[in-house]
Structure formats: structure tokens, C-alpha cells
PDB file of C-alpha atoms in Angstrom:
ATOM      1  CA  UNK M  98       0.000   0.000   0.000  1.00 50.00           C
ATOM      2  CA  UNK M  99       1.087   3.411  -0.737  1.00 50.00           C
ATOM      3  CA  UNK M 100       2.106   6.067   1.610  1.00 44.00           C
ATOM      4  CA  UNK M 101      -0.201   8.708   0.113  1.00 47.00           C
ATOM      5  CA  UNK M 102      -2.887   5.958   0.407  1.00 46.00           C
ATOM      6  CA  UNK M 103      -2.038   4.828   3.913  1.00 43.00           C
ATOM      7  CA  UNK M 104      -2.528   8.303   5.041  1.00 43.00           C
ATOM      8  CA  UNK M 105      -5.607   8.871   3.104  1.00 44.00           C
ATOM      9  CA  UNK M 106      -6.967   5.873   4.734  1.00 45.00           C
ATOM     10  CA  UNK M 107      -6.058   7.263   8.637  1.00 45.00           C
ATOM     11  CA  UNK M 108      -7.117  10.500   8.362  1.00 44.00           C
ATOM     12  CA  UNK M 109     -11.001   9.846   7.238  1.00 45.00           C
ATOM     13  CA  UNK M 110     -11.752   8.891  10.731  1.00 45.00           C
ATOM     14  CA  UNK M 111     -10.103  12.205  11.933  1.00 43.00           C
ATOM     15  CA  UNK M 112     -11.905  14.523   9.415  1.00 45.00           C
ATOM     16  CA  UNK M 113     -15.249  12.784  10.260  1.00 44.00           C
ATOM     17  CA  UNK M 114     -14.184  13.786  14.002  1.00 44.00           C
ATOM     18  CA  UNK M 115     -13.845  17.204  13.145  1.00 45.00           C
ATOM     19  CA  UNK M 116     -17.200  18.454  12.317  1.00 44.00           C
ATOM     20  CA  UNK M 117     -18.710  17.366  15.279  1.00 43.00           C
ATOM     21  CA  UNK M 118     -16.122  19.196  17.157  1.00 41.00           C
ATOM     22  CA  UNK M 119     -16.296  21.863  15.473  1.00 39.00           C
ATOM     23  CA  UNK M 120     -20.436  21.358  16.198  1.00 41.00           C
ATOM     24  CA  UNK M 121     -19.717  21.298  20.166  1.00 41.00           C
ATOM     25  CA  UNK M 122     -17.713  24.503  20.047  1.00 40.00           C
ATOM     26  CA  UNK M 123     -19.803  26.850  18.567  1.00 39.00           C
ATOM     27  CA  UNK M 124     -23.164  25.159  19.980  1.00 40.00           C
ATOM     28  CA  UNK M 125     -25.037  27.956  21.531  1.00 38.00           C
ATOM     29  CA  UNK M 126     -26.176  26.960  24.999  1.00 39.00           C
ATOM     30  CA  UNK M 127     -30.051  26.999  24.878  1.00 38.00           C
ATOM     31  CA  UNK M 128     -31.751  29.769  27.715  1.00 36.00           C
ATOM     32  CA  UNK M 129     -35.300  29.419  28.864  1.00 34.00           C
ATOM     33  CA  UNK M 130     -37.564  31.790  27.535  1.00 35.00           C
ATOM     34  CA  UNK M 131     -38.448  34.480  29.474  1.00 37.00           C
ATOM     35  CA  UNK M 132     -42.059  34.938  30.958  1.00 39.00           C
ATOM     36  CA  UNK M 133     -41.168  38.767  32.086  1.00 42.00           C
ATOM     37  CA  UNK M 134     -42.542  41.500  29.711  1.00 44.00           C
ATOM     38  CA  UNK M 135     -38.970  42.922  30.864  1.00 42.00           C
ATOM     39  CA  UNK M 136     -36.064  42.806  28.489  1.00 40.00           C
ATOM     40  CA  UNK M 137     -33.237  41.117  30.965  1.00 39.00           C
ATOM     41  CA  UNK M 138     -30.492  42.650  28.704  1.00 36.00           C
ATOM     42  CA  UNK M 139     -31.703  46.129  28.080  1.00 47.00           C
ATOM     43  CA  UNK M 140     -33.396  46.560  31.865  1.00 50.00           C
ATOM     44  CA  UNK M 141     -36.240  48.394  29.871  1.00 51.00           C
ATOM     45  CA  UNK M 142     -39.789  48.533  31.730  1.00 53.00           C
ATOM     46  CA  UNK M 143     -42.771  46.248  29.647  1.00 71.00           C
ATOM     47  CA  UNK M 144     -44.533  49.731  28.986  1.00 83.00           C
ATOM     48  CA  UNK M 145     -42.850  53.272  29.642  1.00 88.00           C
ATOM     49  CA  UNK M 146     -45.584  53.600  31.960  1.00 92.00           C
ATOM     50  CA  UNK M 147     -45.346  54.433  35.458  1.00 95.00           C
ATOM     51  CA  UNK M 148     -47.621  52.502  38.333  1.00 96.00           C
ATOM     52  CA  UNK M 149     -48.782  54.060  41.754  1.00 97.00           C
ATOM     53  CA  UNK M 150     -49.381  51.657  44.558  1.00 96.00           C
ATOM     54  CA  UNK M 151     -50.962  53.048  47.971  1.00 96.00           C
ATOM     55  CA  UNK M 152     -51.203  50.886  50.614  1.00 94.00           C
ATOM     56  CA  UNK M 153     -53.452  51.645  53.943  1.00 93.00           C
ATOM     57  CA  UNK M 154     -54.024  49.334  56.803  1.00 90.00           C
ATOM     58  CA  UNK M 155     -56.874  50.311  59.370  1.00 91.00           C
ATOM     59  CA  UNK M 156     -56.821  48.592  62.627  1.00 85.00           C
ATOM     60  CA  UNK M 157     -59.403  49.047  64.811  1.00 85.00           C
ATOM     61  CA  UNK M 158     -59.870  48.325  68.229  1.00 76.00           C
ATOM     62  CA  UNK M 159     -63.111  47.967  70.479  1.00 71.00           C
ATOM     63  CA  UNK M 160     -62.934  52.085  70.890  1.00 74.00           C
ATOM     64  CA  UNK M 161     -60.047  53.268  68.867  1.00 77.00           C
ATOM     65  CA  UNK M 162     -58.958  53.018  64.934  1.00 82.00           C
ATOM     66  CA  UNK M 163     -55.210  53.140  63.763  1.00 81.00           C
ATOM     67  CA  UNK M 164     -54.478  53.739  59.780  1.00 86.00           C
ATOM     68  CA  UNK M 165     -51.007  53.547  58.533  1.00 86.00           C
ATOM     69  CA  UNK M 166     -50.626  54.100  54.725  1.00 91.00           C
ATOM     70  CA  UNK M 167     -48.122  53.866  52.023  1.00 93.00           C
ATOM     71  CA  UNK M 168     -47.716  55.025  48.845  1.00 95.00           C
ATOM     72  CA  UNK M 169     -45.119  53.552  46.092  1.00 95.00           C
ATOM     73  CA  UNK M 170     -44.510  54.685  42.247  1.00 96.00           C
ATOM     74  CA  UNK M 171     -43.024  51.963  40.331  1.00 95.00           C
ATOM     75  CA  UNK M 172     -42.398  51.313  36.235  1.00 94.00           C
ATOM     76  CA  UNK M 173     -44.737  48.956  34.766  1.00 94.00           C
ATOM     77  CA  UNK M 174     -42.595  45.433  35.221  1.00 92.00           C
ATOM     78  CA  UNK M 175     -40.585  46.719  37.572  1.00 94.00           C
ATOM     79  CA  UNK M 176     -40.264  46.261  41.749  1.00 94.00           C
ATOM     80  CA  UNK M 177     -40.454  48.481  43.928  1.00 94.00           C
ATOM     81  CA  UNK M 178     -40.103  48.455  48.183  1.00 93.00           C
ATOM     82  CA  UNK M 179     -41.510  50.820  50.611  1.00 92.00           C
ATOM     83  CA  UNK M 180     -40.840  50.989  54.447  1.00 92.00           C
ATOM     84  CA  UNK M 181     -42.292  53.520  57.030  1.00 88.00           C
ATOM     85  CA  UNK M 182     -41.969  53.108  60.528  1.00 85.00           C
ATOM     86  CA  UNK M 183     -41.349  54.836  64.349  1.00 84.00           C
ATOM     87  CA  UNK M 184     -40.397  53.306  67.756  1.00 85.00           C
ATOM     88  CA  UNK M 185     -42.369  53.845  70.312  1.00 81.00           C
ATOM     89  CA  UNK M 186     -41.524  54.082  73.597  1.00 83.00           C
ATOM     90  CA  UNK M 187     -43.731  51.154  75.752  1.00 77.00           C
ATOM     91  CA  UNK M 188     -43.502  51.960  79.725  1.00 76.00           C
ATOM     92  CA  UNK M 189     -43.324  48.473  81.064  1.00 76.00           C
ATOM     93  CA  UNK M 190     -42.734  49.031  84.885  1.00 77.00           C
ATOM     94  CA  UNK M 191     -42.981  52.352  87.127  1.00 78.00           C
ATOM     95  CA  UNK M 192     -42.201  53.647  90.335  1.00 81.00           C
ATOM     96  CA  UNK M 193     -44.046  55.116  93.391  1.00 85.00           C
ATOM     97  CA  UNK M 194     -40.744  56.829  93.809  1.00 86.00           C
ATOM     98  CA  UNK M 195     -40.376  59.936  91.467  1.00 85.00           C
ATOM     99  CA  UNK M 196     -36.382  59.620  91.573  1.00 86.00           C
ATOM    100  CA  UNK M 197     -36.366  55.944  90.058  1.00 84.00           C
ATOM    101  CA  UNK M 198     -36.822  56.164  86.489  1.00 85.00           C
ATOM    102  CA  UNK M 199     -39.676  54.118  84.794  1.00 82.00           C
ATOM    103  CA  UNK M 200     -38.641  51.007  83.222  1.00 84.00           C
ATOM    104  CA  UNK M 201     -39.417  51.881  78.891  1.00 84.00           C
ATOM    105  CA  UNK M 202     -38.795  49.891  75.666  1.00 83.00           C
ATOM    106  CA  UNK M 203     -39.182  50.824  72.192  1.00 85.00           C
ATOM    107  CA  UNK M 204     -41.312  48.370  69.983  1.00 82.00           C
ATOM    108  CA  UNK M 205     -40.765  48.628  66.008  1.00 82.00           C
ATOM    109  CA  UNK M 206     -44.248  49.268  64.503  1.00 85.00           C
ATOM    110  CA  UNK M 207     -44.844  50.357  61.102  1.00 87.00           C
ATOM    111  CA  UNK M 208     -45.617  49.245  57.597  1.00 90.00           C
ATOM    112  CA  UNK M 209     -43.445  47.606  54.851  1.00 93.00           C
ATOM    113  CA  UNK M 210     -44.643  46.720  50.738  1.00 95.00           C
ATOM    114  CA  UNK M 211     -42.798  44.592  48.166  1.00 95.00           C
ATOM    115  CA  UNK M 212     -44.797  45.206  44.880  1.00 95.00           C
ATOM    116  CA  UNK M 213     -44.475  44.368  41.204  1.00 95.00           C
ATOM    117  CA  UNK M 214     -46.826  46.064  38.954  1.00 96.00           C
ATOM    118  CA  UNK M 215     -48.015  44.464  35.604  1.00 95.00           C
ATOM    119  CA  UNK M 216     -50.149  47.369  33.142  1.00 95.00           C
ATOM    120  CA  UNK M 217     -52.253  44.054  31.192  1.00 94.00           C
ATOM    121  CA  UNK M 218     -53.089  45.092  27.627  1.00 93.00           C
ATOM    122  CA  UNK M 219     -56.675  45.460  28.682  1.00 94.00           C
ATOM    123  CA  UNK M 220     -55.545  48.401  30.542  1.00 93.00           C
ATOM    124  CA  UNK M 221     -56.106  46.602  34.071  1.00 95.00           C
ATOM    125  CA  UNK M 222     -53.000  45.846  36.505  1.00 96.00           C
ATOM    126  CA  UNK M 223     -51.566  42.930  38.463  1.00 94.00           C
ATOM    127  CA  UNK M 224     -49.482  43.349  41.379  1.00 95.00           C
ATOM    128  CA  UNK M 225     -47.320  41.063  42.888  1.00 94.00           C
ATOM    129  CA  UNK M 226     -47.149  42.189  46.623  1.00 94.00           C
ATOM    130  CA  UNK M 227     -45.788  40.965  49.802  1.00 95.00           C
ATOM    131  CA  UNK M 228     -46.773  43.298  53.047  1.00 92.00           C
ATOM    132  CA  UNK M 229     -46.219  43.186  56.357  1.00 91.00           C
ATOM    133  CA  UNK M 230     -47.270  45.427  59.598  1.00 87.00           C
ATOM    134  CA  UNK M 231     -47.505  46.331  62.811  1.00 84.00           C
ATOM    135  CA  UNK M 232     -49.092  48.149  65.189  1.00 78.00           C
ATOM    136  CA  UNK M 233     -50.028  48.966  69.245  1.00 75.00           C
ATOM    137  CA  UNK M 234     -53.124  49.945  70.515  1.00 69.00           C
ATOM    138  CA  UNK M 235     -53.675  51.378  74.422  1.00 65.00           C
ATOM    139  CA  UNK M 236     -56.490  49.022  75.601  1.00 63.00           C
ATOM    140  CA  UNK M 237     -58.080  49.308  79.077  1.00 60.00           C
ATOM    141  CA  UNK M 238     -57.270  46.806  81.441  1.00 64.00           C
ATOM    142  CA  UNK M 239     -58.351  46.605  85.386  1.00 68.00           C
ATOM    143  CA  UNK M 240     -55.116  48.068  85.967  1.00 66.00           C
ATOM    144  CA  UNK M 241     -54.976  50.954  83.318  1.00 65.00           C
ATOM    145  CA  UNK M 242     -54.382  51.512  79.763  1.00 66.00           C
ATOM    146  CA  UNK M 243     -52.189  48.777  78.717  1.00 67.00           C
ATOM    147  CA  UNK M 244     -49.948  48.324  75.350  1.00 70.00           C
ATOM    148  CA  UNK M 245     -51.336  45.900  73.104  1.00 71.00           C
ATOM    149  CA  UNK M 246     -49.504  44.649  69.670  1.00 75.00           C
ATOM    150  CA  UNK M 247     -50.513  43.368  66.876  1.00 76.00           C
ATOM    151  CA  UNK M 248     -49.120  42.505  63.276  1.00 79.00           C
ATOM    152  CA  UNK M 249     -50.940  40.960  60.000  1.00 80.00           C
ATOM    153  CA  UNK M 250     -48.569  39.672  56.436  1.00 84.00           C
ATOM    154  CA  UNK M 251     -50.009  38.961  53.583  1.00 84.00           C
ATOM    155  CA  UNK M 252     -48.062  37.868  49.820  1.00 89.00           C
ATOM    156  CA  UNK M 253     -49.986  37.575  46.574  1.00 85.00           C
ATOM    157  CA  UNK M 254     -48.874  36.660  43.322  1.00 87.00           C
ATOM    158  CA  UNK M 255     -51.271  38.260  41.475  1.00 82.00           C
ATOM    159  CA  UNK M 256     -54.014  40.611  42.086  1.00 91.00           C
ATOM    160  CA  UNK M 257     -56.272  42.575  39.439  1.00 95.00           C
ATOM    161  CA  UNK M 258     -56.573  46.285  39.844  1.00 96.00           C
ATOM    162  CA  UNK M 259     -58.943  48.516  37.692  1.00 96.00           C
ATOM    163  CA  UNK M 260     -56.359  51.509  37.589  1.00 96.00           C
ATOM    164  CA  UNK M 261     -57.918  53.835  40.291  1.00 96.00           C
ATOM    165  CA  UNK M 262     -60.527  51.841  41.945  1.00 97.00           C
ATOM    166  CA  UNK M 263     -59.578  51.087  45.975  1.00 97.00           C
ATOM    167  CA  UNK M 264     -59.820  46.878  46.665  1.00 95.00           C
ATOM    168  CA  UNK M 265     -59.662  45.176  49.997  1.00 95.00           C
ATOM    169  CA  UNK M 266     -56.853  42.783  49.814  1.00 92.00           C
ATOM    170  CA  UNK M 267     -57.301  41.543  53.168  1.00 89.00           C
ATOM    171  CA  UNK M 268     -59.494  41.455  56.270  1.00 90.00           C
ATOM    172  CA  UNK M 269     -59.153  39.698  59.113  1.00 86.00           C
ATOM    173  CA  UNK M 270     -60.067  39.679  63.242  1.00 83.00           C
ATOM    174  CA  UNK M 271     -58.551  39.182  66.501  1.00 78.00           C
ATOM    175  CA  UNK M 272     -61.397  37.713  68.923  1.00 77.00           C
ATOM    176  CA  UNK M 273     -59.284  38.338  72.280  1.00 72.00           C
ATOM    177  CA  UNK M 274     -58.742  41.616  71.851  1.00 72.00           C
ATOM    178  CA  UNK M 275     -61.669  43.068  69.589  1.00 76.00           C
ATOM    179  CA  UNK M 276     -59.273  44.398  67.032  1.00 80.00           C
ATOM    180  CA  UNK M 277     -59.939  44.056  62.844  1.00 87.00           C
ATOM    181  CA  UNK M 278     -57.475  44.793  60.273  1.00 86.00           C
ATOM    182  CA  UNK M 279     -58.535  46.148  56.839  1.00 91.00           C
ATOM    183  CA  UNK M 280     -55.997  46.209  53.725  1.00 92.00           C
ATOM    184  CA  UNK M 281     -56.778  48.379  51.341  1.00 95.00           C
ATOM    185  CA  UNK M 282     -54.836  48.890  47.663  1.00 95.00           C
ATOM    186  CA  UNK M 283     -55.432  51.003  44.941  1.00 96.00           C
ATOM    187  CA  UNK M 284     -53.577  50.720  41.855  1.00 96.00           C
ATOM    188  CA  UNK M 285     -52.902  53.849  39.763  1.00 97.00           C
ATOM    189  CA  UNK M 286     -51.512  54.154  36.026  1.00 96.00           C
ATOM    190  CA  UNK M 287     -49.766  57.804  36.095  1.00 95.00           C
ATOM    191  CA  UNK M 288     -50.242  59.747  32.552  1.00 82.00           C
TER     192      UNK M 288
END
């Protein structure tokens, strides 16, 4: 057998090798589809429009009411995170004796909102949303007025807004103390 032909004969394996090397290198790694209305490379909102979110929680007790609000602007697609609070300062033990100082704490109690705003082509919204808050309310006791706490969460995936129109998100009732919480949102497309 020839040399020419000898070498012919070894290298057919190698050149049928090569293309599917050559396949494996410049594969382009497959990426799941996106389900956002977001562009992940650009950043870029789903609409250039802008969303307004206000949050208020009303807690009532058996004589008094509390109302704690928040309001958010994010782009349509986009999240956006409020928090508002104070500490207040909770006397937990006194003194008959003026000189000794009463005994206080300070108790975090305010409202926080995670939200995600979707502008639907029907011109309705969905929000994503997670919320949580807190609150204290002076309730009489045999003893005096008396600190009493209380806190609610909620987390949605998806709720549908008519832009402008005020929905209860959530409602709910504490039987030992008397107290209801009311959540309302409202869901805004800015011009």
C-alpha cells in the first residue's frame, strides 16, 4: 500500500471527528424563555408607563382606629419596596418613687410593601405584593391603659386592579382583643 494511500486511509476517521467538534464549540447553549414582559439585557420597563401603589391598613380596636398608609410609584414590570416606621416608647414598669426612672422599651411598629406592577393590555394591573405590619393599641385593662400589639402579612402573586378603583386585599379579626385589620390597595396608572 502506498504512503499517500495509507494516510488517506487514517485521516477519514479524523476529518469525520472534526465536524462534530467543530459542532460542540460553537453550539449555543439553549436559555429558557423568558415569561417577564422585561427585556433582561436592556433593563427596559414592559410599557414606559409608570404605576402608583398606595397601601393603607386600618386597625381598629373595640374604641379606637389606627391607619397607617403607604404610597409607592413603580415602572410597569418593575419592583419596587416601601418601608415607614417609628419606635415607640412602651412603659413596662414604674415607680411610686419619682427619683427611680420608669422602666421603657421601644417596639418597632410600622408598615413595609414589596410590589411588582403588571399594566395588562386590557388596561387593568396585576401586582405582585408581599406586606407586612404592625401596630399597638392602648387598651383598658383593670389596671390601666395597657400596650397591646398586633401585626398581619399577607403575599400575593397576582391581584387585578382597575387603575384607580380602591380593593380590599385583606381582612381579618382578633377575637381576644376586639381588634380588625382592613388592607386596602389602589392601583394607579400615572399619565
Amino acid at each position: 500500500m502506498s504512503v499517500s494511500r495509507t494516510l488517506c486511509v487514517l485521516s477519514i476517521p479524523l476529518l469525520l471527528l472534526v465536524p462534530e467538534a467543530r459542532a460542540q464549540e460553537t453550539a449555543v447553549p439553549t436559555q429558557p424563555v423568558a415569561t417577564s414582559r422585561t427585556s433582561a439585557t436592556e433593563g427596559t420597563p414592559a410599557s414606559e408607563r409608570n404605576v402608583r401603589i398606595d397601601v393603607t391598613v386600618t386597625v381598629k380596636g373595640t374604641d379606637k382606629s389606627v391607619a397607617k398608609s403607604l404610597s409607592l410609584v413603580a415602572a410597569d414590570g418593575r419592583e419596587v419596596q416601601g418601608r415607614a416606621g417609628v419606635q415607640l416608647p412602651i412603659v413596662m414598669s414604674t415607680s411610686p418613687d419619682p427619683a427611680v426612672r420608669a422602666n421603657v422599651s421601644y417596639r418597632d411598629v410600622g408598615i413595609n410593601v414589596d410590589a411588582s406592577p403588571h399594566i395588562l393590555p386590557s388596561g387593568k394591573i396585576w401586582v405582585s405584593m408581599k406586606l407586612n405590619f404592625s401596630n399597638v393599641l392602648q387598651v383598658q385593662t383593670g389596671g390601666g391603659e395597657r400596650p397591646s400589639f398586633g401585626s398581619g402579612s399577607q403575599e400575593t402573586n397576582a391581584v387585578l386592579f382597575d387603575s384607580g378603583k380602591p380593593l380590599v386585599v385583606l381582612e381579618g379579626g382578633d377575637p381576644e382583643t376586639g381588634r380588625t385589620y382592613t388592607v386596602q390597595v389602589t392601583a394607579t396608572i400615572l399619565k
